[in-house]
Coordinates of C-alpha atoms and ligand atoms in Angstrom, one line a residue:
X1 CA 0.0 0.0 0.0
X2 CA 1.4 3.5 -0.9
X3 CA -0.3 6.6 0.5
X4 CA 0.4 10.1 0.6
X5 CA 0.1 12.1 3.1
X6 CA -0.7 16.0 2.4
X7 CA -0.8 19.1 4.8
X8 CA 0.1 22.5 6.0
X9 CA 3.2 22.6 8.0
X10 CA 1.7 21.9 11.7
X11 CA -1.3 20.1 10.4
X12 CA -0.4 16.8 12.6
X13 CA 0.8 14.7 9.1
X14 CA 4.5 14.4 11.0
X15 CA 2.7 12.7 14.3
X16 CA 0.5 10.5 12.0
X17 CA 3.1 9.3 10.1
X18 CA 5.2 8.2 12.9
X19 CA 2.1 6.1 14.1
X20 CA 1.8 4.2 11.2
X21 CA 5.5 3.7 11.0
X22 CA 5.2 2.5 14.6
X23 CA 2.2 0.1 14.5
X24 CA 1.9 -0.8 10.5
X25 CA 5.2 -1.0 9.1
X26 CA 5.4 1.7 6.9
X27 CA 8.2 3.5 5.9
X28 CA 8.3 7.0 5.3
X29 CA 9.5 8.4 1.9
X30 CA 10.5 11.9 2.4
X31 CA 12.6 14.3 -0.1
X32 CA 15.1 14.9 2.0
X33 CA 15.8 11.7 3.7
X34 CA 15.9 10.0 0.3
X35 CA 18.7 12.8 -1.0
X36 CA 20.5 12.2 2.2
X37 CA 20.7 8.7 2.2
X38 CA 21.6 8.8 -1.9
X39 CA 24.7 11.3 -1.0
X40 CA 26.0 9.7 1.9
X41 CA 26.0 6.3 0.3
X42 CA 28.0 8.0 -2.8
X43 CA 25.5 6.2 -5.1
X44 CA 25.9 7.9 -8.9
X45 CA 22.4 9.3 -8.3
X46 CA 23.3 11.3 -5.0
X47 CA 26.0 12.7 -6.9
X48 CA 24.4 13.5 -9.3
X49 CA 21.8 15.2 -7.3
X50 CA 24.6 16.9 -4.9
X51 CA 26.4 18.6 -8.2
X52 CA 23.1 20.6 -8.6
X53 CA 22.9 21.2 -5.2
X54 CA 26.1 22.2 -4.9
X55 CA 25.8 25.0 -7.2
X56 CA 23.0 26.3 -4.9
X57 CA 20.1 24.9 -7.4
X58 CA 17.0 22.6 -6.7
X59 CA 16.8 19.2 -7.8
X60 CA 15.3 18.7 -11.0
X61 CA 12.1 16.6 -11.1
X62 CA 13.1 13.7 -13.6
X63 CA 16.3 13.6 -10.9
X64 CA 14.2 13.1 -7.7
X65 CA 11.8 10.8 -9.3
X66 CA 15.0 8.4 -9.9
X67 CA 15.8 8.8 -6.6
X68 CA 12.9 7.8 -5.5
X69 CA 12.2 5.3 -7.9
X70 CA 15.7 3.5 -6.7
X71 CA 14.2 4.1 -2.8
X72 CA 11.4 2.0 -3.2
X73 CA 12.9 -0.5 -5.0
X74 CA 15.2 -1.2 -1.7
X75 CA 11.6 -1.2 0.4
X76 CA 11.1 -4.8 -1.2
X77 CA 7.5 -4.6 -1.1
X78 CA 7.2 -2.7 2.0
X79 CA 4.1 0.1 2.4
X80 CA 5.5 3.6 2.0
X81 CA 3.9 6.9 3.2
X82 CA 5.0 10.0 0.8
X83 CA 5.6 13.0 3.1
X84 CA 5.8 16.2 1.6
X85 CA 6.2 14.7 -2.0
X86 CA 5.0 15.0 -4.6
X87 CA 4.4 18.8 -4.0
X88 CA 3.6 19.8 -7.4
X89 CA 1.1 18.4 -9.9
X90 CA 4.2 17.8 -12.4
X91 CA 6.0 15.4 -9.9
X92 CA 2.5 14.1 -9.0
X93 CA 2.1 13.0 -12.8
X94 CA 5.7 11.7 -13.0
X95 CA 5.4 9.7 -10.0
X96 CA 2.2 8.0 -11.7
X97 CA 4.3 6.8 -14.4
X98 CA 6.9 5.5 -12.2
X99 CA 4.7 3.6 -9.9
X100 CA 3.0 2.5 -12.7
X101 CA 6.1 1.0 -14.3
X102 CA 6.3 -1.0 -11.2
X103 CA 3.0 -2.4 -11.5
X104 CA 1.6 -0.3 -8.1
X105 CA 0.1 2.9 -7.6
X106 CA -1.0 5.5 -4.7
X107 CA -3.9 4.2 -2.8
X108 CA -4.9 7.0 -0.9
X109 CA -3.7 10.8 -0.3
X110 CA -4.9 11.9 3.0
X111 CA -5.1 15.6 3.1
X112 CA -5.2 17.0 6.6
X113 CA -7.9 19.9 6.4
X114 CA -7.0 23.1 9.2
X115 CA -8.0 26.4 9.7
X116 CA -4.9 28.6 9.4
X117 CA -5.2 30.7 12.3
X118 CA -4.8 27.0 14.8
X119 CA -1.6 26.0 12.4
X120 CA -0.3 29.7 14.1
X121 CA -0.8 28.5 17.3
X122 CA 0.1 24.8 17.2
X123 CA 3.7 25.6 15.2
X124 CA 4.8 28.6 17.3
X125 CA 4.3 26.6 20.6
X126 CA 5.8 23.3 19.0
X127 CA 9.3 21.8 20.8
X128 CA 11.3 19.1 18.3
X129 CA 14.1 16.9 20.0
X130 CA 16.7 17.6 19.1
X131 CA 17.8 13.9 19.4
X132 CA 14.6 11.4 18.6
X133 CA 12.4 14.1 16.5
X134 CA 9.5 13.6 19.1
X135 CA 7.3 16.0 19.1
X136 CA 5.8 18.7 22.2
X137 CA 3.5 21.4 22.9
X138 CA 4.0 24.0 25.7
X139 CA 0.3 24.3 26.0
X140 CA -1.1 21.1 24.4
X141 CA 1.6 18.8 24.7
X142 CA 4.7 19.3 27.1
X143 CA 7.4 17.7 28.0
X144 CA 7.5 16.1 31.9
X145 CA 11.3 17.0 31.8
X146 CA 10.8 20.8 31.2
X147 CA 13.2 21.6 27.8
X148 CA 14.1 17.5 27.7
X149 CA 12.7 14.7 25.8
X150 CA 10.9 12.6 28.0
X151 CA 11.9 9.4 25.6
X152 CA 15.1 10.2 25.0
X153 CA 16.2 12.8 27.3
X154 CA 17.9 15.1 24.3
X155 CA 17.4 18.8 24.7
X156 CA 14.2 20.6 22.7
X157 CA 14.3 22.6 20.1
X158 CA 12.1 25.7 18.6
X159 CA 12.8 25.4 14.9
X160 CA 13.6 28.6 13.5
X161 CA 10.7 28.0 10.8
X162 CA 8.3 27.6 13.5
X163 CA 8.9 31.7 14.1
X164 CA 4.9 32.8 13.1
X165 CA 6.3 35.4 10.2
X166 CA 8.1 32.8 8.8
X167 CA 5.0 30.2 9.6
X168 CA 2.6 32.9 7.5
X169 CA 5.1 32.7 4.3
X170 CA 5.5 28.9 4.6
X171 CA 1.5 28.5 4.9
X172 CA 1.4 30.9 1.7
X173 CA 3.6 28.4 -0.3
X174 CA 1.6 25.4 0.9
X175 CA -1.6 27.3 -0.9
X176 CA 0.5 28.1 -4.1
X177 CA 2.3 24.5 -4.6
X178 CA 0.0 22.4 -3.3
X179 CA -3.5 23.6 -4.0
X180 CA -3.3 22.3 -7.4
X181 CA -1.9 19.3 -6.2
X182 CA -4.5 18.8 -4.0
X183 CA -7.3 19.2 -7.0
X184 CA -5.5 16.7 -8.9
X185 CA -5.4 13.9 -6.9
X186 CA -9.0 15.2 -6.2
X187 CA -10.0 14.2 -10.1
X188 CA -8.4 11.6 -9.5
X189 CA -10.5 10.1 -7.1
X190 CA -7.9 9.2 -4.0
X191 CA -8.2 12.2 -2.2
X192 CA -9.6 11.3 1.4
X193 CA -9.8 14.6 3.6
X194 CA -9.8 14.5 7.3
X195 CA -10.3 17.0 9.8
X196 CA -6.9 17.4 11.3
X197 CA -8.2 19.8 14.1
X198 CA -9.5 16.8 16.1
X199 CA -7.4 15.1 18.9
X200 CA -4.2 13.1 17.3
X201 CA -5.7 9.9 18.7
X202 CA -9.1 10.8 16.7
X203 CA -7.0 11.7 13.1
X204 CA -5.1 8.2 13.9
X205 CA -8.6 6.1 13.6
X206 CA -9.9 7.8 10.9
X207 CA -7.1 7.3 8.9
X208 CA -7.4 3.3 9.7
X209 CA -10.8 3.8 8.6
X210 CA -10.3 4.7 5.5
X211 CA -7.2 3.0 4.7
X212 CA -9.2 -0.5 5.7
X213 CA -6.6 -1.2 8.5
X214 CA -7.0 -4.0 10.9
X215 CA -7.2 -2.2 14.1
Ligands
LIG301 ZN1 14.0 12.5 22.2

């Protein structure tokens, strides 16, 4: 099963995913982690993707979708969560092809549906650690160990993008990039919205729900 999972910065989709990683299996296919992992294990495609970074430019398309086309293949068969790709309808289309080549396709997209003004308030009071990537809240969600993890005992971070001007200009690009992308996978028939203003543990069940998940 390959599902994408679509949202705002702040809309929950990071917490999700780690649930379904946790209990299901899944593994998470994001951009970065995939360009990472290609660098540091000098395969000809992370060099080839670190030349254009290198010279301060963004990946091309046809370049990423290799990428990921060679991460899957080393899932063998393992159900993958897209997180924050595709972003735009062309490397929505392009990853069609490719998962069609391969005789699979995306089951669902879940797009987690939130009023702007919460995303404000959940991002600028959001802690990261700095060691595990859990997640806090000063107000919804803190830490027992003040500015520790509580699983891992690593220090917590305020990201500088969770800062609300830069949160406002982030949520701005989401619209731009992603509204489209959103409408296409809309026609296509996959989209699946949920309302991502509801408790975490609520969003979880839905999302079983509708992926048809033994509970
Ligand atoms: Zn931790």
């Amino acid at each position: 099963m390959n599902i994408i999972l679509i949202g705002a910065p702040g809309s929950g989709k990071g917490t999700q995913s780690r649930r379904f990683i946790e209990k299901y299996g899944f593994v998470q296919l994001s951009t970065g982690d995939v360009l990472r992992g290609a660098i540091a294990a000098s395969s000809a495609l992370g060099l080839h993707a670190q030349s254009f970074m290198n010279q301060g430019k963004l990946v091309p398309d046809e370049v990423m979708i290799d990428l990921v086309d060679s991460y899957m293949d080393q899932q063998e068969g393992k159900s993958v969560i897209f997180d924050g790709f595709p972003r735009t309808v062309a490397q929505a289309e392009s990853l069609n092809s490719m998962l069609k080549k391969k005789a699979t396709q995306i089951d669902k997209v879940v797009y987690f549906k939130i009023n702007p003004q919460i995303l404000v308030k959940r991002l600028t009071g959001r802690r990261t650690c700095s060691q595990c990537g859990e997640i806090y809240h000063v107000e919804s969600k803190p830490s027992s160990k003040g500015h520790l993890c509580e699983k891992c005992g690593g220090s917590l971070t305020h990201r500088p993008d969770d800062r609300e001007e830069v949160i406002n200009e982030r949520l701005a690009q989401f619209e731009k990039n992603t509204g489209p992308t959103i409408e296409f996978y809309r026609k296509q028939g996959n989209l699946v919205e949920v309302d991502s203003e509801q408790e975490p543990d609520v969003v979880f069940e839905q999302i079983i729900k509708i992926l048809a998940l033994a509970n």
